Short mmCIF file of C-alpha atoms in Angstrom, two decimals:
data_model
loop_
_atom_site.label_atom_id
_atom_site.label_comp_id
_atom_site.label_asym_id
_atom_site.label_seq_id
_atom_site.Cartn_x
_atom_site.Cartn_y
_atom_site.Cartn_z
CA HIS A 282 31.92 -48.46 -9.48
CA PHE A 283 30.00 -49.89 -12.43
CA ASN A 284 32.96 -49.94 -14.80
CA ASP A 285 35.24 -51.63 -12.27
CA ARG A 286 33.22 -54.80 -11.67
CA SER A 287 36.04 -57.19 -12.58
CA THR A 288 38.46 -55.28 -10.38
CA ILE A 289 36.05 -55.45 -7.45
CA LEU A 290 35.67 -59.22 -7.82
CA GLU A 291 39.41 -59.74 -8.24
CA ARG A 292 40.04 -57.87 -5.00
CA ALA A 293 37.47 -60.12 -3.36
CA GLY A 294 39.30 -63.20 -4.65
CA VAL A 295 36.70 -64.18 -7.24
CA ASN A 296 37.77 -64.77 -10.83
CA ALA A 297 35.07 -63.88 -13.31
CA THR A 298 34.72 -62.74 -16.90
CA TRP A 299 32.05 -60.06 -17.31
CA ARG A 300 30.26 -59.55 -20.59
CA LEU A 301 26.93 -58.32 -21.81
CA PRO A 302 24.47 -61.08 -22.71
CA THR A 303 23.09 -61.51 -26.20
CA ILE A 304 19.55 -60.13 -26.04
CA ASP A 305 16.78 -60.73 -28.54
CA TYR A 306 14.72 -57.59 -28.11
CA LYS A 307 11.99 -58.99 -30.37
CA ALA A 308 11.37 -61.93 -28.05
CA GLY A 309 8.18 -62.00 -26.03
CA ALA A 310 8.10 -61.61 -22.27
CA ALA A 311 9.19 -64.75 -20.43
CA LEU A 312 7.07 -64.13 -17.35
CA ALA A 313 3.31 -63.90 -17.53
CA PRO A 314 2.56 -61.35 -20.26
CA ASN A 315 -0.92 -59.78 -20.25
CA LYS A 316 -1.74 -60.86 -16.73
CA GLY A 317 -2.88 -57.39 -15.76
CA PHE A 318 0.01 -56.47 -13.50
CA ALA A 319 3.57 -55.19 -13.54
CA ILE A 320 6.52 -57.13 -12.13
CA ARG A 321 9.23 -55.23 -10.26
CA GLU A 322 11.80 -56.90 -8.03
CA ILE A 323 12.26 -60.67 -7.99
CA ASP A 324 14.08 -63.38 -6.07
CA SER A 325 14.04 -67.15 -6.47
CA ILE A 326 14.81 -70.46 -4.80
CA VAL A 327 15.22 -74.05 -6.00
CA TRP A 328 12.97 -76.25 -3.88
CA PRO A 329 14.61 -79.58 -2.91
CA GLY A 330 11.23 -81.32 -2.81
CA ASP A 331 10.59 -81.14 -6.56
CA GLY A 332 13.65 -79.46 -8.11
CA LYS A 333 11.54 -76.59 -9.45
CA THR A 334 12.53 -72.93 -9.37
CA TYR A 335 10.08 -70.71 -7.51
CA MET A 336 10.29 -66.99 -8.22
CA TYR A 337 8.77 -64.38 -5.92
CA THR A 338 7.88 -61.00 -7.40
CA ASP A 339 6.29 -57.67 -6.64
CA VAL A 340 2.82 -57.68 -8.18
CA VAL A 341 1.55 -54.18 -9.00
CA LEU A 342 -1.85 -54.08 -10.70
CA TRP A 343 -2.09 -52.01 -13.86
CA THR A 344 -5.14 -50.39 -12.27
CA ASN A 345 -2.95 -49.08 -9.44
CA PRO A 346 -2.44 -45.35 -10.14
CA ARG A 347 1.16 -45.65 -8.87
CA CYS A 348 2.03 -48.60 -11.16
CA PRO A 349 4.78 -49.69 -11.70
CA GLY A 350 5.90 -48.29 -8.33
CA SER A 351 5.59 -50.77 -5.46
CA TYR A 352 3.00 -48.82 -3.47
CA GLY A 353 0.01 -50.92 -2.49
CA SER A 354 1.62 -54.01 -4.03
CA GLU A 355 1.63 -57.65 -2.92
CA ILE A 356 3.97 -60.60 -3.58
CA GLY A 357 3.16 -63.36 -6.03
CA VAL A 358 4.97 -66.54 -7.09
CA PHE A 359 5.83 -68.26 -10.39
CA SER A 360 7.36 -71.70 -10.92
CA SER A 361 9.39 -73.35 -13.66
CA ALA A 362 10.70 -76.89 -13.99
CA ASN A 363 14.05 -75.73 -15.39
CA GLY A 364 14.23 -72.15 -14.08
CA ARG A 365 14.30 -70.69 -17.60
CA THR A 366 11.11 -71.42 -19.54
CA ASN A 367 7.43 -72.32 -19.19
CA TRP A 368 6.79 -70.22 -16.09
CA GLU A 369 3.46 -70.74 -14.37
CA TYR A 370 1.88 -68.04 -12.22
CA HIS A 371 0.29 -69.34 -9.02
CA GLY A 372 -1.08 -66.14 -7.52
CA ILE A 373 -0.48 -63.94 -4.47
CA VAL A 374 1.26 -65.65 -1.56
CA VAL A 375 2.25 -62.74 0.70
CA THR A 376 -0.62 -60.29 1.04
CA LYS A 377 -0.92 -56.79 2.40
CA ASN A 378 -3.35 -55.92 5.22
CA HIS A 379 -2.00 -58.65 7.47
CA SER A 380 -1.46 -56.00 10.17
CA VAL A 381 -1.05 -52.24 10.51
CA GLU A 382 2.59 -52.74 9.50
CA ASP A 383 1.67 -53.63 5.91
CA GLU A 384 -1.62 -51.89 5.17
CA GLY A 385 0.25 -49.83 2.60
CA GLY A 386 1.61 -52.89 0.79
CA VAL A 387 4.48 -55.40 0.71
CA ALA A 388 7.32 -55.40 -1.81
CA THR A 389 10.97 -56.22 -2.69
CA PRO A 390 10.91 -59.96 -1.85
CA ALA A 391 13.97 -62.00 -0.87
CA ALA A 392 13.57 -65.76 -0.44
CA ILE A 393 15.56 -68.59 1.12
CA VAL A 394 15.01 -72.29 1.77
CA LYS A 395 14.73 -72.74 5.52
CA MET A 396 17.04 -75.52 6.74
CA ILE A 397 17.08 -77.61 9.91
CA ASN A 398 20.68 -76.43 10.21
CA PRO A 399 21.39 -72.97 8.71
CA ASN A 400 24.99 -74.13 8.08
CA GLN A 401 23.66 -76.39 5.34
CA ARG A 402 23.62 -74.41 2.11
CA SER A 403 23.14 -77.18 -0.44
CA SER A 404 19.78 -78.17 -1.89
CA GLY A 405 19.72 -81.54 -0.19
CA ASP A 406 17.98 -83.10 2.78
CA GLY A 407 17.14 -80.89 5.71
CA SER A 408 14.80 -78.30 4.19
CA VAL A 409 11.89 -77.53 6.46
CA GLY A 410 10.23 -74.68 4.64
CA VAL A 411 10.60 -71.32 2.93
CA MET A 412 11.10 -67.79 4.24
CA VAL A 413 10.16 -64.76 2.15
CA PHE A 414 11.39 -61.39 3.38
CA PHE A 415 9.80 -58.14 2.26
CA SER A 416 9.53 -54.45 2.98
CA SER A 417 6.19 -53.56 4.56
CA GLU A 418 4.65 -50.11 4.43
CA ARG A 419 2.26 -48.42 6.80
CA LEU A 420 -0.53 -46.13 5.70
CA PRO A 421 -0.85 -43.53 4.29
CA ILE A 422 0.79 -44.27 0.93
CA PRO A 423 3.54 -43.23 0.36
CA SER A 424 4.33 -42.49 3.99
CA GLY A 425 7.88 -43.83 3.91
CA ARG A 426 7.12 -45.77 7.11
CA ARG A 427 8.65 -49.10 6.09
CA GLY A 428 9.99 -52.03 8.10
CA ILE A 429 11.22 -55.51 7.11
CA GLY A 430 8.87 -58.46 7.53
CA VAL A 431 9.32 -62.20 7.04
CA ALA A 432 6.73 -64.85 6.14
CA HIS A 433 7.24 -68.58 6.80
CA ALA A 434 5.65 -71.53 4.96
CA ASP A 435 6.19 -75.28 4.67
CA HIS A 436 6.07 -75.13 0.86
CA PRO A 437 7.02 -72.46 -1.73
CA LEU A 438 3.36 -72.01 -2.67
CA GLY A 439 2.35 -71.42 0.93
CA PRO A 440 0.26 -70.83 2.85
CA PHE A 441 2.55 -68.21 4.44
CA SER A 442 0.50 -68.15 7.63
CA GLN A 443 3.36 -67.31 10.02
CA ARG A 444 4.50 -63.70 9.69
CA TYR A 445 6.82 -61.65 11.84
CA MET A 446 8.58 -58.30 11.76
CA ALA A 447 12.33 -58.84 11.45
CA THR A 448 12.75 -55.14 12.27
CA GLU A 449 10.69 -52.48 13.97
CA THR A 450 9.21 -49.90 11.62
CA PRO A 451 11.30 -46.79 12.34
CA PRO A 452 9.62 -43.63 13.62
CA ASP A 453 9.51 -40.58 11.38
CA GLY A 454 12.99 -39.26 10.66
CA SER A 455 14.77 -42.52 11.45
CA GLY A 456 14.89 -43.87 7.93
CA ILE A 457 13.02 -46.11 5.51
CA LEU A 458 13.88 -49.82 5.68
CA ASP A 459 13.82 -51.60 2.32
CA ASP A 460 15.57 -54.01 -0.10
CA PRO A 461 16.15 -57.14 2.06
CA GLN A 462 18.71 -59.79 1.09
CA VAL A 463 19.33 -62.98 3.10
CA ILE A 464 21.90 -65.78 3.29
CA ALA A 465 22.55 -68.74 5.63
CA TYR A 466 26.03 -68.99 7.13
CA GLY A 467 27.71 -69.99 10.39
CA GLY A 468 24.61 -71.47 12.00
CA ARG A 469 22.56 -68.30 11.44
CA TYR A 470 20.53 -66.49 8.86
CA HIS A 471 22.05 -63.14 7.90
CA LEU A 472 19.72 -60.34 6.78
CA PHE A 473 21.02 -57.25 4.97
CA HIS A 474 18.73 -54.32 4.24
CA THR A 475 18.77 -50.64 3.36
CA ARG A 476 18.09 -47.78 5.73
CA LYS A 477 17.41 -44.68 3.65
CA GLY A 478 17.21 -41.01 4.46
CA THR A 479 18.39 -40.70 8.08
CA THR A 480 21.15 -38.92 9.96
CA ASN A 481 20.02 -39.77 13.49
CA THR A 482 20.54 -43.55 13.46
CA GLN A 483 23.75 -44.91 14.95
CA GLY A 484 26.33 -45.66 12.26
CA CYS A 485 24.10 -44.52 9.40
CA ASN A 486 24.72 -41.29 7.50
CA TYR A 487 21.76 -40.66 5.18
CA HIS A 488 21.94 -44.09 3.46
CA CYS A 489 23.44 -47.33 4.78
CA VAL A 490 23.18 -51.12 4.79
CA GLU A 491 22.27 -52.74 8.12
CA TRP A 492 23.05 -56.31 9.15
CA ARG A 493 20.90 -58.57 11.36
CA THR A 494 21.17 -62.25 12.32
CA SER A 495 18.79 -64.95 13.54
CA VAL A 496 18.96 -68.64 14.37
CA ASP A 497 15.29 -69.40 13.75
CA GLY A 498 14.21 -66.67 11.34
CA VAL A 499 11.81 -65.26 13.93
CA ASP A 500 13.91 -63.33 16.46
CA TRP A 501 16.47 -60.99 14.90
CA GLU A 502 19.45 -59.19 16.40
CA ARG A 503 20.82 -55.98 14.89
CA ARG A 504 24.57 -56.41 14.40
CA GLY A 505 25.29 -52.93 13.10
CA VAL A 506 25.99 -51.08 9.86
CA LEU A 507 28.26 -52.47 7.16
CA GLY A 508 31.24 -50.20 6.60
CA SER A 509 31.84 -49.23 2.98
CA PRO A 510 35.47 -49.83 1.91
CA SER A 511 35.45 -46.81 -0.39
CA TYR A 512 33.39 -43.95 -1.78
CA PRO A 513 30.52 -44.04 -2.68
CA VAL A 514 28.97 -45.57 0.41
CA MET A 515 26.71 -48.60 0.17
CA ALA A 516 23.01 -47.89 -0.26
CA GLN A 517 20.26 -50.10 -1.70
CA THR A 518 21.07 -53.79 -1.29
CA MET A 519 20.60 -55.54 -4.64
CA SER A 520 22.18 -58.97 -4.17
CA ALA A 521 23.92 -60.98 -1.42
CA ARG A 522 25.53 -64.29 -2.36
CA LEU A 523 28.20 -66.61 -0.96
CA TYR A 524 31.04 -67.73 -3.22
CA SER A 525 34.00 -70.04 -2.68
CA GLY A 526 32.44 -71.42 0.48
CA ASP A 527 32.59 -68.42 2.77
CA ARG A 528 33.17 -65.27 0.70
CA LEU A 529 30.26 -62.82 0.66
CA ILE A 530 29.67 -60.68 -2.43
CA LEU A 531 27.23 -57.87 -1.63
CA ILE A 532 26.09 -55.66 -4.52
CA THR A 533 24.55 -52.28 -3.72
CA ASP A 534 23.68 -48.96 -5.29
CA GLY A 535 25.81 -45.94 -4.44
CA ALA A 536 24.13 -43.38 -2.17
CA PRO A 537 25.35 -40.19 -3.92
CA LEU A 538 23.61 -41.29 -7.11
CA LEU A 539 20.36 -41.79 -5.21
CA ARG A 540 20.72 -38.50 -3.41
CA LYS A 541 21.19 -36.67 -6.72
CA ALA A 542 18.21 -38.45 -8.26
CA TYR A 543 16.00 -37.55 -5.30
CA GLY A 544 17.19 -33.94 -5.40
CA GLU A 545 16.43 -33.51 -9.08
CA GLU A 546 13.06 -35.18 -8.67
CA GLU A 547 12.18 -32.71 -5.93
CA GLY A 548 13.35 -29.79 -8.09
CA ARG A 549 16.42 -28.91 -6.04
CA GLY A 550 18.95 -30.06 -8.64
CA ASP A 551 21.62 -30.74 -5.99
#
């Protein structure tokens, strides 16, 4: 629950003081104003090779009639020497139309430094590249036919020439896969993602968070659905991070809120 954030962290064994940041609403945009596109979801890495922060974002052109929605979008990258200021935009690095799986666009990036040993979580020696995960959509837009893809590169700026599907795109009625988050732990990469709008998938009741693992970032094994400790159930994965060495904090939306929003949008009001 939003108002119980400190309680949630305390139960998880993490001590934190939550407060709203001081925001200067008159300040200009920090990332690429007037570039002709909207920025939606973002994720970033610190690259051991140069110490820079590389931020991957949805790029939705202003000319896209569905802007700022991530239909028909692609994934671009920015960099900053300190991770806070002087961001430079480098262009699109993960494109749509790579296959039939992503002719409708790619969106919701999640990035991780690929290590020789996935147990190694520090930004030291052993990095061998970058993986960027994304939801990929089939045509027609918006069909809701989305799977989770992953692109590999030797450097944060690409080229991301190696691309794989971490999941199969579900058939109609078996849910929409979206919102990937990834961590490295225990000699494997762990991928968490949303499955939305299904009641015929094992362990998933309308909305859920699925868990998959891989040693090489290419072949992925479905490990099941994460069980929610309380109501509301977990829905859209927003953040997955390790704290205190081996404690996972997974932040998600609550499914009943999404269900109500969808119902009102469709005029049902339920």
